[in-house]
Amino acid sequence: AQLEADMRTGLAAGQFELYYQPKVGHGSIRGAEALLRWRHPARGFVPPSEFIAQAEQSGLILQLGQWVLEEACRQLAQWTGPPLLSQLSVAVNVSPRQFREAGFVAQVLQALAGSGADARRLRLELTEGMLLHDVEGTIDKMVQLRGYGVGFSLDDFGTGYSSLAYLKRLPLHELKIDQGFVRDVLTDPNDAAIARTIVALGTSLGLQVVAEGVETEAQRQFLEKNGCHVWQGYLLSPPLPRERFEALVQEHA
Ligand code: G
Ligand code: G
Ligand code: MN
Ligand code: NA
């Protein structure tokens, strides 16, 4: 309860910020995943693993999630002008509870309209579990937002309960191979087989496939050889504060 009160205060006091992790495709930075960070004046830096679950439970995730959407859209709207920044997409993680709210579509549209961000540069990252809860309702929301140009990624793919029957019905852009399969992809034949299978599945469904948690050049090469050309990971960069992310994009051009 103390944590929740602190989160409420922190949200009002501007203690939350977004970090950006580059997403690389065919050798250049194509976009960023926005990741929430909380700088508490006394607790210091609190990682999402210590507050997201609590925010979900208490319902505060609704306000927190709205702030994340608005902030990511404000950032998108600012990344205009210089050719590199103006082409970036920004991906936002959406929590199951937030997505299930009746007003979710309106919330996203409001964040876009309020900032002037281009909907086609916004990606929403959903997880498998949340999609199966109310499949028809999920598809309906996704289709509505797709109509405005918003893209969808299926995050942590392979760790949840995706049914392939639903997968083909979801209007997705992208599948993200969970980092748990990438970590030992060079040494564990099962992980290698799973990674290859996800790439083949995604590709045959017409989806972009992104590998998460790429830490070494050897992992990157293995994935590329197997048809996965888009990745995120410490090999290029951890999530960065806005200015450092912008500098990296310019450097990497
Ligand atoms: O860097 P990392 O510690 O950022 O993130 C840990 C976990 O927290 C990830 O599973 C990520 O999906 C989740 N997370 C990070 N930022 C957000 C956010 O803005 N909203 C939600 N719902 N989850 C987030
Ligand atoms: O669940 P989600 O995929 O949204 O969360 C991504 C998480 O993975 C974040 O906590 C992010 O900081 C972390 N991450 C990003 N790149 C790497 C990496 O190369 N290695 C590891 N171990 N973690 C990473
Ligand atoms: Mn994610
Ligand atoms: Na993930």
PDB file of C-alpha atoms and ligand atoms in Angstrom:
ATOM      1  CA  ALA A   1       0.000   0.000   0.000  1.00  0.00           C
ATOM      2  CA  GLN A   2       2.922   2.286   0.730  1.00  0.00           C
ATOM      3  CA  LEU A   3       4.336   1.471  -2.666  1.00  0.00           C
ATOM      4  CA  GLU A   4       1.030   2.341  -4.278  1.00  0.00           C
ATOM      5  CA  ALA A   5       0.829   5.661  -2.446  1.00  0.00           C
ATOM      6  CA  ASP A   6       4.400   6.373  -3.515  1.00  0.00           C
ATOM      7  CA  MET A   7       3.540   5.587  -7.118  1.00  0.00           C
ATOM      8  CA  ARG A   8       0.583   7.961  -7.052  1.00  0.00           C
ATOM      9  CA  THR A   9       2.728  10.706  -5.592  1.00  0.00           C
ATOM     10  CA  GLY A  10       5.519   9.901  -8.023  1.00  0.00           C
ATOM     11  CA  LEU A  11       3.231  10.112 -11.005  1.00  0.00           C
ATOM     12  CA  ALA A  12       2.020  13.534  -9.923  1.00  0.00           C
ATOM     13  CA  ALA A  13       5.558  14.657  -9.091  1.00  0.00           C
ATOM     14  CA  GLY A  14       7.085  13.648 -12.408  1.00  0.00           C
ATOM     15  CA  GLN A  15       9.266  10.867 -11.011  1.00  0.00           C
ATOM     16  CA  PHE A  16       8.528   8.530 -13.893  1.00  0.00           C
ATOM     17  CA  GLU A  17      10.341   8.655 -17.171  1.00  0.00           C
ATOM     18  CA  LEU A  18      10.655   6.641 -20.329  1.00  0.00           C
ATOM     19  CA  TYR A  19      13.864   5.053 -21.494  1.00  0.00           C
ATOM     20  CA  TYR A  20      14.269   3.952 -25.091  1.00  0.00           C
ATOM     21  CA  GLN A  21      15.902   0.793 -26.348  1.00  0.00           C
ATOM     22  CA  PRO A  22      16.829   0.798 -30.018  1.00  0.00           C
ATOM     23  CA  LYS A  23      15.362  -1.765 -32.347  1.00  0.00           C
ATOM     24  CA  VAL A  24      17.757  -2.542 -35.187  1.00  0.00           C
ATOM     25  CA  GLY A  25      16.676  -3.760 -38.598  1.00  0.00           C
ATOM     26  CA  HIS A  26      19.029  -4.601 -41.435  1.00  0.00           C
ATOM     27  CA  GLY A  27      21.811  -2.685 -39.749  1.00  0.00           C
ATOM     28  CA  SER A  28      20.084   0.556 -38.813  1.00  0.00           C
ATOM     29  CA  ILE A  29      17.968   1.815 -35.943  1.00  0.00           C
ATOM     30  CA  ARG A  30      14.337   1.583 -36.968  1.00  0.00           C
ATOM     31  CA  GLY A  31      12.611   2.342 -33.746  1.00  0.00           C
ATOM     32  CA  ALA A  32      12.595   2.222 -29.998  1.00  0.00           C
ATOM     33  CA  GLU A  33      10.857   0.293 -27.275  1.00  0.00           C
ATOM     34  CA  ALA A  34       9.797   2.651 -24.505  1.00  0.00           C
ATOM     35  CA  LEU A  35      10.462   1.247 -21.034  1.00  0.00           C
ATOM     36  CA  LEU A  36       9.188   2.848 -17.885  1.00  0.00           C
ATOM     37  CA  ARG A  37      11.629   3.988 -15.208  1.00  0.00           C
ATOM     38  CA  TRP A  38      10.879   5.315 -11.731  1.00  0.00           C
ATOM     39  CA  ARG A  39      13.320   7.545  -9.927  1.00  0.00           C
ATOM     40  CA  HIS A  40      12.066   7.722  -6.363  1.00  0.00           C
ATOM     41  CA  PRO A  41      13.674  10.473  -4.252  1.00  0.00           C
ATOM     42  CA  ALA A  42      14.314   8.156  -1.291  1.00  0.00           C
ATOM     43  CA  ARG A  43      14.145   4.633  -2.700  1.00  0.00           C
ATOM     44  CA  GLY A  44      16.322   5.568  -5.651  1.00  0.00           C
ATOM     45  CA  PHE A  45      15.877   3.846  -8.936  1.00  0.00           C
ATOM     46  CA  VAL A  46      12.985   1.355  -8.729  1.00  0.00           C
ATOM     47  CA  PRO A  47      12.912  -1.230 -11.575  1.00  0.00           C
ATOM     48  CA  PRO A  48       9.603  -2.067 -13.275  1.00  0.00           C
ATOM     49  CA  SER A  49       9.803  -5.622 -11.940  1.00  0.00           C
ATOM     50  CA  GLU A  50       9.223  -4.097  -8.496  1.00  0.00           C
ATOM     51  CA  PHE A  51       6.227  -1.921  -9.278  1.00  0.00           C
ATOM     52  CA  ILE A  52       4.377  -2.996 -12.444  1.00  0.00           C
ATOM     53  CA  ALA A  53       2.724  -6.004 -10.811  1.00  0.00           C
ATOM     54  CA  GLN A  54       1.602  -3.885  -7.865  1.00  0.00           C
ATOM     55  CA  ALA A  55       0.301  -1.195 -10.189  1.00  0.00           C
ATOM     56  CA  GLU A  56      -1.668  -3.873 -12.056  1.00  0.00           C
ATOM     57  CA  GLN A  57      -3.171  -5.156  -8.833  1.00  0.00           C
ATOM     58  CA  SER A  58      -4.201  -1.801  -7.494  1.00  0.00           C
ATOM     59  CA  GLY A  59      -5.457  -0.501 -10.810  1.00  0.00           C
ATOM     60  CA  LEU A  60      -2.980   2.363 -10.794  1.00  0.00           C
ATOM     61  CA  ILE A  61      -1.610   0.847 -13.995  1.00  0.00           C
ATOM     62  CA  LEU A  62      -4.497   2.577 -15.749  1.00  0.00           C
ATOM     63  CA  GLN A  63      -3.162   6.022 -14.915  1.00  0.00           C
ATOM     64  CA  LEU A  64       0.444   4.928 -15.238  1.00  0.00           C
ATOM     65  CA  GLY A  65      -0.281   3.315 -18.591  1.00  0.00           C
ATOM     66  CA  GLN A  66      -2.048   6.412 -19.793  1.00  0.00           C
ATOM     67  CA  TRP A  67       0.943   8.519 -18.812  1.00  0.00           C
ATOM     68  CA  VAL A  68       3.253   6.136 -20.707  1.00  0.00           C
ATOM     69  CA  LEU A  69       1.100   6.363 -23.829  1.00  0.00           C
ATOM     70  CA  GLU A  70       0.932  10.137 -23.655  1.00  0.00           C
ATOM     71  CA  GLU A  71       4.632  10.519 -23.009  1.00  0.00           C
ATOM     72  CA  ALA A  72       5.576   8.128 -25.828  1.00  0.00           C
ATOM     73  CA  CYS A  73       3.273  10.023 -28.210  1.00  0.00           C
ATOM     74  CA  ARG A  74       4.722  13.391 -27.131  1.00  0.00           C
ATOM     75  CA  GLN A  75       8.159  11.984 -27.857  1.00  0.00           C
ATOM     76  CA  LEU A  76       7.088  10.665 -31.249  1.00  0.00           C
ATOM     77  CA  ALA A  77       5.650  14.043 -32.140  1.00  0.00           C
ATOM     78  CA  GLN A  78       8.974  15.668 -31.217  1.00  0.00           C
ATOM     79  CA  TRP A  79      10.984  13.267 -33.318  1.00  0.00           C
ATOM     80  CA  THR A  80      10.350  15.068 -36.539  1.00  0.00           C
ATOM     81  CA  GLY A  81      12.697  17.209 -38.582  1.00  0.00           C
ATOM     82  CA  PRO A  82      16.005  15.306 -38.696  1.00  0.00           C
ATOM     83  CA  PRO A  83      15.447  12.485 -41.166  1.00  0.00           C
ATOM     84  CA  LEU A  84      16.584   9.706 -38.837  1.00  0.00           C
ATOM     85  CA  LEU A  85      14.499  10.571 -35.817  1.00  0.00           C
ATOM     86  CA  SER A  86      11.454  11.349 -37.903  1.00  0.00           C
ATOM     87  CA  GLN A  87      11.353   7.797 -39.251  1.00  0.00           C
ATOM     88  CA  LEU A  88      11.484   6.022 -35.919  1.00  0.00           C
ATOM     89  CA  SER A  89       8.623   4.012 -34.545  1.00  0.00           C
ATOM     90  CA  VAL A  90       8.006   3.828 -30.816  1.00  0.00           C
ATOM     91  CA  ALA A  91       6.696   0.697 -29.125  1.00  0.00           C
ATOM     92  CA  VAL A  92       4.789   0.909 -25.865  1.00  0.00           C
ATOM     93  CA  ASN A  93       4.184  -2.029 -23.537  1.00  0.00           C
ATOM     94  CA  VAL A  94       0.525  -2.329 -22.683  1.00  0.00           C
ATOM     95  CA  SER A  95      -0.530  -4.144 -19.550  1.00  0.00           C
ATOM     96  CA  PRO A  96      -3.394  -6.647 -19.737  1.00  0.00           C
ATOM     97  CA  ARG A  97      -5.570  -4.665 -17.379  1.00  0.00           C
ATOM     98  CA  GLN A  98      -5.066  -1.489 -19.358  1.00  0.00           C
ATOM     99  CA  PHE A  99      -5.868  -3.195 -22.641  1.00  0.00           C
ATOM    100  CA  ARG A 100      -9.054  -4.754 -21.259  1.00  0.00           C
ATOM    101  CA  GLU A 101     -10.495  -1.413 -20.141  1.00  0.00           C
ATOM    102  CA  ALA A 102     -13.505  -0.409 -22.174  1.00  0.00           C
ATOM    103  CA  GLY A 103     -11.929   2.986 -22.865  1.00  0.00           C
ATOM    104  CA  PHE A 104      -8.589   1.676 -24.142  1.00  0.00           C
ATOM    105  CA  VAL A 105      -9.093   2.541 -27.809  1.00  0.00           C
ATOM    106  CA  ALA A 106     -10.246   6.037 -26.875  1.00  0.00           C
ATOM    107  CA  GLN A 107      -7.239   6.409 -24.569  1.00  0.00           C
ATOM    108  CA  VAL A 108      -4.807   5.624 -27.380  1.00  0.00           C
ATOM    109  CA  LEU A 109      -6.580   7.890 -29.841  1.00  0.00           C
ATOM    110  CA  GLN A 110      -6.582  10.681 -27.303  1.00  0.00           C
ATOM    111  CA  ALA A 111      -2.840  10.310 -26.681  1.00  0.00           C
ATOM    112  CA  LEU A 112      -2.261  10.498 -30.441  1.00  0.00           C
ATOM    113  CA  ALA A 113      -4.571  13.447 -31.021  1.00  0.00           C
ATOM    114  CA  GLY A 114      -3.327  15.326 -27.953  1.00  0.00           C
ATOM    115  CA  SER A 115       0.281  15.123 -29.111  1.00  0.00           C
ATOM    116  CA  GLY A 116      -0.140  15.222 -32.852  1.00  0.00           C
ATOM    117  CA  ALA A 117       1.893  12.015 -33.192  1.00  0.00           C
ATOM    118  CA  ASP A 118       1.516   9.928 -36.346  1.00  0.00           C
ATOM    119  CA  ALA A 119      -0.428   6.765 -35.472  1.00  0.00           C
ATOM    120  CA  ARG A 120       1.594   4.791 -38.019  1.00  0.00           C
ATOM    121  CA  ARG A 121       4.710   5.285 -35.920  1.00  0.00           C
ATOM    122  CA  LEU A 122       3.115   3.922 -32.763  1.00  0.00           C
ATOM    123  CA  ARG A 123       3.412   0.214 -31.918  1.00  0.00           C
ATOM    124  CA  LEU A 124       1.665  -1.447 -29.028  1.00  0.00           C
ATOM    125  CA  GLU A 125       3.296  -4.494 -27.459  1.00  0.00           C
ATOM    126  CA  LEU A 126       0.818  -7.013 -26.163  1.00  0.00           C
ATOM    127  CA  THR A 127       1.488 -10.316 -24.438  1.00  0.00           C
ATOM    128  CA  GLU A 128      -0.018 -13.641 -25.320  1.00  0.00           C
ATOM    129  CA  GLY A 129      -2.045 -14.178 -22.175  1.00  0.00           C
ATOM    130  CA  MET A 130      -4.062 -11.011 -22.539  1.00  0.00           C
ATOM    131  CA  LEU A 131      -5.118 -11.874 -26.045  1.00  0.00           C
ATOM    132  CA  LEU A 132      -6.825 -15.098 -25.135  1.00  0.00           C
ATOM    133  CA  HIS A 133      -8.943 -13.614 -22.393  1.00  0.00           C
ATOM    134  CA  ASP A 134     -11.625 -12.216 -24.640  1.00  0.00           C
ATOM    135  CA  VAL A 135     -10.562 -13.017 -28.158  1.00  0.00           C
ATOM    136  CA  GLU A 136     -13.396 -11.272 -29.963  1.00  0.00           C
ATOM    137  CA  GLY A 137     -13.061  -8.133 -27.849  1.00  0.00           C
ATOM    138  CA  THR A 138      -9.303  -8.159 -28.360  1.00  0.00           C
ATOM    139  CA  ILE A 139      -9.554  -8.474 -32.114  1.00  0.00           C
ATOM    140  CA  ASP A 140     -12.179  -5.754 -32.195  1.00  0.00           C
ATOM    141  CA  LYS A 141      -9.927  -3.295 -30.332  1.00  0.00           C
ATOM    142  CA  MET A 142      -6.933  -4.186 -32.455  1.00  0.00           C
ATOM    143  CA  VAL A 143      -8.873  -3.783 -35.688  1.00  0.00           C
ATOM    144  CA  GLN A 144     -10.158  -0.379 -34.600  1.00  0.00           C
ATOM    145  CA  LEU A 145      -6.661   0.874 -33.813  1.00  0.00           C
ATOM    146  CA  ARG A 146      -5.193  -0.726 -36.928  1.00  0.00           C
ATOM    147  CA  GLY A 147      -7.693   1.346 -38.849  1.00  0.00           C
ATOM    148  CA  TYR A 148      -5.863   4.449 -37.618  1.00  0.00           C
ATOM    149  CA  GLY A 149      -2.481   2.948 -38.499  1.00  0.00           C
ATOM    150  CA  VAL A 150      -1.352   1.726 -35.073  1.00  0.00           C
ATOM    151  CA  GLY A 151       0.780  -1.442 -35.274  1.00  0.00           C
ATOM    152  CA  PHE A 152       0.828  -4.374 -32.855  1.00  0.00           C
ATOM    153  CA  SER A 153       3.652  -6.573 -31.589  1.00  0.00           C
ATOM    154  CA  LEU A 154       3.201  -9.822 -29.761  1.00  0.00           C
ATOM    155  CA  ASP A 155       5.771  -9.620 -26.954  1.00  0.00           C
ATOM    156  CA  ASP A 156       7.558 -12.517 -25.232  1.00  0.00           C
ATOM    157  CA  PHE A 157       6.319 -14.850 -27.917  1.00  0.00           C
ATOM    158  CA  GLY A 158       6.581 -18.513 -27.037  1.00  0.00           C
ATOM    159  CA  THR A 159       6.344 -18.076 -23.289  1.00  0.00           C
ATOM    160  CA  GLY A 160       2.567 -17.823 -23.031  1.00  0.00           C
ATOM    161  CA  TYR A 161      -0.382 -19.722 -24.348  1.00  0.00           C
ATOM    162  CA  SER A 162      -0.810 -18.523 -27.882  1.00  0.00           C
ATOM    163  CA  SER A 163      -3.098 -20.640 -29.873  1.00  0.00           C
ATOM    164  CA  LEU A 164      -2.059 -20.691 -33.491  1.00  0.00           C
ATOM    165  CA  ALA A 165      -5.719 -20.538 -34.447  1.00  0.00           C
ATOM    166  CA  TYR A 166      -5.981 -17.123 -32.787  1.00  0.00           C
ATOM    167  CA  LEU A 167      -2.601 -15.976 -33.926  1.00  0.00           C
ATOM    168  CA  LYS A 168      -3.700 -16.038 -37.538  1.00  0.00           C
ATOM    169  CA  ARG A 169      -6.750 -13.920 -36.713  1.00  0.00           C
ATOM    170  CA  LEU A 170      -4.928 -11.168 -34.849  1.00  0.00           C
ATOM    171  CA  PRO A 171      -3.995  -8.109 -36.903  1.00  0.00           C
ATOM    172  CA  LEU A 172      -0.346  -8.153 -35.825  1.00  0.00           C
ATOM    173  CA  HIS A 173       2.694  -6.485 -37.371  1.00  0.00           C
ATOM    174  CA  GLU A 174       5.336  -8.255 -35.436  1.00  0.00           C
ATOM    175  CA  LEU A 175       6.310 -11.214 -33.261  1.00  0.00           C
ATOM    176  CA  LYS A 176       9.023 -10.797 -30.626  1.00  0.00           C
ATOM    177  CA  ILE A 177      11.092 -13.862 -29.806  1.00  0.00           C
ATOM    178  CA  ASP A 178      11.412 -13.894 -26.053  1.00  0.00           C
ATOM    179  CA  GLN A 179      14.919 -13.336 -24.760  1.00  0.00           C
ATOM    180  CA  GLY A 180      14.684 -16.633 -22.903  1.00  0.00           C
ATOM    181  CA  PHE A 181      15.085 -18.400 -26.261  1.00  0.00           C
ATOM    182  CA  VAL A 182      17.831 -16.072 -27.477  1.00  0.00           C
ATOM    183  CA  ARG A 183      20.106 -16.329 -24.448  1.00  0.00           C
ATOM    184  CA  ASP A 184      21.378 -19.853 -25.160  1.00  0.00           C
ATOM    185  CA  VAL A 185      20.521 -20.009 -28.824  1.00  0.00           C
ATOM    186  CA  LEU A 186      24.099 -20.917 -29.720  1.00  0.00           C
ATOM    187  CA  THR A 187      24.506 -23.707 -27.196  1.00  0.00           C
ATOM    188  CA  ASP A 188      21.058 -25.152 -26.623  1.00  0.00           C
ATOM    189  CA  PRO A 189      19.710 -26.998 -29.674  1.00  0.00           C
ATOM    190  CA  ASN A 190      16.158 -26.743 -28.354  1.00  0.00           C
ATOM    191  CA  ASP A 191      16.354 -22.972 -28.073  1.00  0.00           C
ATOM    192  CA  ALA A 192      17.846 -22.835 -31.550  1.00  0.00           C
ATOM    193  CA  ALA A 193      15.019 -24.979 -32.916  1.00  0.00           C
ATOM    194  CA  ILE A 194      12.401 -22.823 -31.181  1.00  0.00           C
ATOM    195  CA  ALA A 195      13.943 -19.588 -32.433  1.00  0.00           C
ATOM    196  CA  ARG A 196      14.065 -20.922 -35.998  1.00  0.00           C
ATOM    197  CA  THR A 197      10.487 -22.109 -35.746  1.00  0.00           C
ATOM    198  CA  ILE A 198       9.231 -18.738 -34.516  1.00  0.00           C
ATOM    199  CA  VAL A 199      11.032 -17.022 -37.385  1.00  0.00           C
ATOM    200  CA  ALA A 200       9.525 -19.442 -39.895  1.00  0.00           C
ATOM    201  CA  LEU A 201       6.055 -19.134 -38.390  1.00  0.00           C
ATOM    202  CA  GLY A 202       6.123 -15.344 -38.236  1.00  0.00           C
ATOM    203  CA  THR A 203       7.573 -14.996 -41.691  1.00  0.00           C
ATOM    204  CA  SER A 204       4.998 -17.301 -43.225  1.00  0.00           C
ATOM    205  CA  LEU A 205       2.227 -15.305 -41.546  1.00  0.00           C
ATOM    206  CA  GLY A 206       3.672 -12.147 -43.083  1.00  0.00           C
ATOM    207  CA  LEU A 207       4.916 -10.747 -39.768  1.00  0.00           C
ATOM    208  CA  GLN A 208       8.158  -9.051 -38.894  1.00  0.00           C
ATOM    209  CA  VAL A 209      10.078 -11.149 -36.370  1.00  0.00           C
ATOM    210  CA  VAL A 210      12.190  -9.384 -33.756  1.00  0.00           C
ATOM    211  CA  ALA A 211      14.692 -11.075 -31.460  1.00  0.00           C
ATOM    212  CA  GLU A 212      14.960  -9.684 -27.947  1.00  0.00           C
ATOM    213  CA  GLY A 213      17.917  -9.821 -25.616  1.00  0.00           C
ATOM    214  CA  VAL A 214      20.638 -10.095 -28.265  1.00  0.00           C
ATOM    215  CA  GLU A 215      23.904  -9.661 -26.396  1.00  0.00           C
ATOM    216  CA  THR A 216      26.588 -11.016 -28.710  1.00  0.00           C
ATOM    217  CA  GLU A 217      27.545 -10.677 -32.348  1.00  0.00           C
ATOM    218  CA  ALA A 218      27.461 -14.474 -32.649  1.00  0.00           C
ATOM    219  CA  GLN A 219      23.823 -14.557 -31.518  1.00  0.00           C
ATOM    220  CA  ARG A 220      22.971 -11.796 -33.966  1.00  0.00           C
ATOM    221  CA  GLN A 221      24.631 -13.656 -36.822  1.00  0.00           C
ATOM    222  CA  PHE A 222      22.904 -16.896 -35.980  1.00  0.00           C
ATOM    223  CA  LEU A 223      19.528 -15.164 -35.963  1.00  0.00           C
ATOM    224  CA  GLU A 224      20.240 -13.342 -39.188  1.00  0.00           C
ATOM    225  CA  LYS A 225      21.346 -16.546 -40.893  1.00  0.00           C
ATOM    226  CA  ASN A 226      18.024 -17.996 -39.868  1.00  0.00           C
ATOM    227  CA  GLY A 227      15.989 -15.169 -41.326  1.00  0.00           C
ATOM    228  CA  CYS A 228      15.590 -12.856 -38.354  1.00  0.00           C
ATOM    229  CA  HIS A 229      16.875  -9.429 -39.383  1.00  0.00           C
ATOM    230  CA  VAL A 230      15.469  -7.269 -36.619  1.00  0.00           C
ATOM    231  CA  TRP A 231      16.697  -7.305 -33.039  1.00  0.00           C
ATOM    232  CA  GLN A 232      17.067  -5.500 -29.736  1.00  0.00           C
ATOM    233  CA  GLY A 233      19.622  -6.054 -27.041  1.00  0.00           C
ATOM    234  CA  TYR A 234      22.675  -5.038 -25.134  1.00  0.00           C
ATOM    235  CA  LEU A 235      24.831  -5.850 -28.179  1.00  0.00           C
ATOM    236  CA  LEU A 236      23.862  -2.412 -29.403  1.00  0.00           C
ATOM    237  CA  SER A 237      22.416  -0.796 -26.311  1.00  0.00           C
ATOM    238  CA  PRO A 238      20.372  -1.138 -23.137  1.00  0.00           C
ATOM    239  CA  PRO A 239      17.340   1.134 -22.748  1.00  0.00           C
ATOM    240  CA  LEU A 240      18.615   4.748 -22.643  1.00  0.00           C
ATOM    241  CA  PRO A 241      17.345   8.120 -21.476  1.00  0.00           C
ATOM    242  CA  ARG A 242      15.944  10.171 -24.365  1.00  0.00           C
ATOM    243  CA  GLU A 243      19.031  12.343 -25.029  1.00  0.00           C
ATOM    244  CA  ARG A 244      21.387   9.388 -25.060  1.00  0.00           C
ATOM    245  CA  PHE A 245      19.067   7.450 -27.324  1.00  0.00           C
ATOM    246  CA  GLU A 246      18.940  10.401 -29.736  1.00  0.00           C
ATOM    247  CA  ALA A 247      22.731  10.666 -29.716  1.00  0.00           C
ATOM    248  CA  LEU A 248      23.023   6.962 -30.481  1.00  0.00           C
ATOM    249  CA  VAL A 249      20.649   7.261 -33.427  1.00  0.00           C
ATOM    250  CA  GLN A 250      22.699  10.127 -34.895  1.00  0.00           C
ATOM    251  CA  GLU A 251      25.988   8.305 -34.315  1.00  0.00           C
ATOM    252  CA  HIS A 252      24.701   5.122 -35.811  1.00  0.00           C
ATOM    253  CA  ALA A 253      23.489   6.773 -38.991  1.00  0.00           C
TER     254      ALA A 253
HETATM  255  O1    G B   1      13.914  -2.889 -18.596  1.00  0.00           O
HETATM  256  P1    G B   1      12.980  -3.739 -18.124  1.00  0.00           P
HETATM  257  O2    G B   1      13.409  -3.823 -16.687  1.00  0.00           O
HETATM  258  O3    G B   1      12.497  -2.371 -18.506  1.00  0.00           O
HETATM  259  O4    G B   1      11.428  -4.063 -18.039  1.00  0.00           O
HETATM  260  C1    G B   1      10.985  -5.080 -17.192  1.00  0.00           C
HETATM  261  C2    G B   1       9.556  -5.428 -17.483  1.00  0.00           C
HETATM  262  O5    G B   1       8.704  -4.322 -17.223  1.00  0.00           O
HETATM  263  C3    G B   1       9.333  -5.833 -18.928  1.00  0.00           C
HETATM  264  O6    G B   1       8.619  -7.055 -18.908  1.00  0.00           O
HETATM  265  C4    G B   1       8.483  -4.768 -19.493  1.00  0.00           C
HETATM  266  O7    G B   1       7.532  -5.299 -20.385  1.00  0.00           O
HETATM  267  C5    G B   1       7.805  -4.145 -18.270  1.00  0.00           C
HETATM  268  N1    G B   1       7.587  -2.741 -18.568  1.00  0.00           N
HETATM  269  C6    G B   1       8.508  -1.789 -18.775  1.00  0.00           C
HETATM  270  N2    G B   1       7.926  -0.609 -19.065  1.00  0.00           N
HETATM  271  C7    G B   1       6.588  -0.846 -19.071  1.00  0.00           C
HETATM  272  C8    G B   1       5.445  -0.026 -19.326  1.00  0.00           C
HETATM  273  O8    G B   1       5.532   1.140 -19.673  1.00  0.00           O
HETATM  274  N3    G B   1       4.223  -0.614 -19.198  1.00  0.00           N
HETATM  275  C9    G B   1       4.076  -1.920 -18.858  1.00  0.00           C
HETATM  276  N4    G B   1       2.848  -2.407 -18.752  1.00  0.00           N
HETATM  277  N5    G B   1       5.127  -2.727 -18.635  1.00  0.00           N
HETATM  278  C10   G B   1       6.370  -2.191 -18.745  1.00  0.00           C
HETATM  279  O1    G B   2       9.189  -8.012 -21.295  1.00  0.00           O
HETATM  280  P1    G B   2       9.816  -6.992 -22.177  1.00  0.00           P
HETATM  281  O2    G B   2      10.294  -7.627 -23.419  1.00  0.00           O
HETATM  282  O3    G B   2       8.970  -5.819 -22.495  1.00  0.00           O
HETATM  283  O4    G B   2      11.054  -6.430 -21.393  1.00  0.00           O
HETATM  284  C1    G B   2      12.291  -6.240 -21.936  1.00  0.00           C
HETATM  285  C2    G B   2      13.273  -6.365 -20.805  1.00  0.00           C
HETATM  286  O5    G B   2      14.500  -6.922 -21.288  1.00  0.00           O
HETATM  287  C3    G B   2      13.646  -5.056 -20.169  1.00  0.00           C
HETATM  288  O6    G B   2      13.812  -5.297 -18.815  1.00  0.00           O
HETATM  289  C4    G B   2      14.986  -4.725 -20.820  1.00  0.00           C
HETATM  290  O7    G B   2      15.774  -3.870 -20.029  1.00  0.00           O
HETATM  291  C5    G B   2      15.591  -6.118 -20.905  1.00  0.00           C
HETATM  292  N1    G B   2      16.622  -6.273 -21.928  1.00  0.00           N
HETATM  293  C6    G B   2      16.726  -5.609 -23.094  1.00  0.00           C
HETATM  294  N2    G B   2      17.810  -6.045 -23.805  1.00  0.00           N
HETATM  295  C7    G B   2      18.394  -7.007 -23.060  1.00  0.00           C
HETATM  296  C8    G B   2      19.553  -7.824 -23.258  1.00  0.00           C
HETATM  297  O8    G B   2      20.242  -7.786 -24.264  1.00  0.00           O
HETATM  298  N3    G B   2      19.828  -8.721 -22.261  1.00  0.00           N
HETATM  299  C9    G B   2      19.062  -8.823 -21.150  1.00  0.00           C
HETATM  300  N4    G B   2      19.433  -9.726 -20.244  1.00  0.00           N
HETATM  301  N5    G B   2      17.972  -8.058 -20.931  1.00  0.00           N
HETATM  302  C10   G B   2      17.634  -7.160 -21.874  1.00  0.00           C
HETATM  303 MN    MN B   3       8.326  -5.425 -24.597  1.00  0.00          MN
HETATM  304 NA    NA B   4       9.888  -9.500 -23.979  1.00  0.00          NA
END
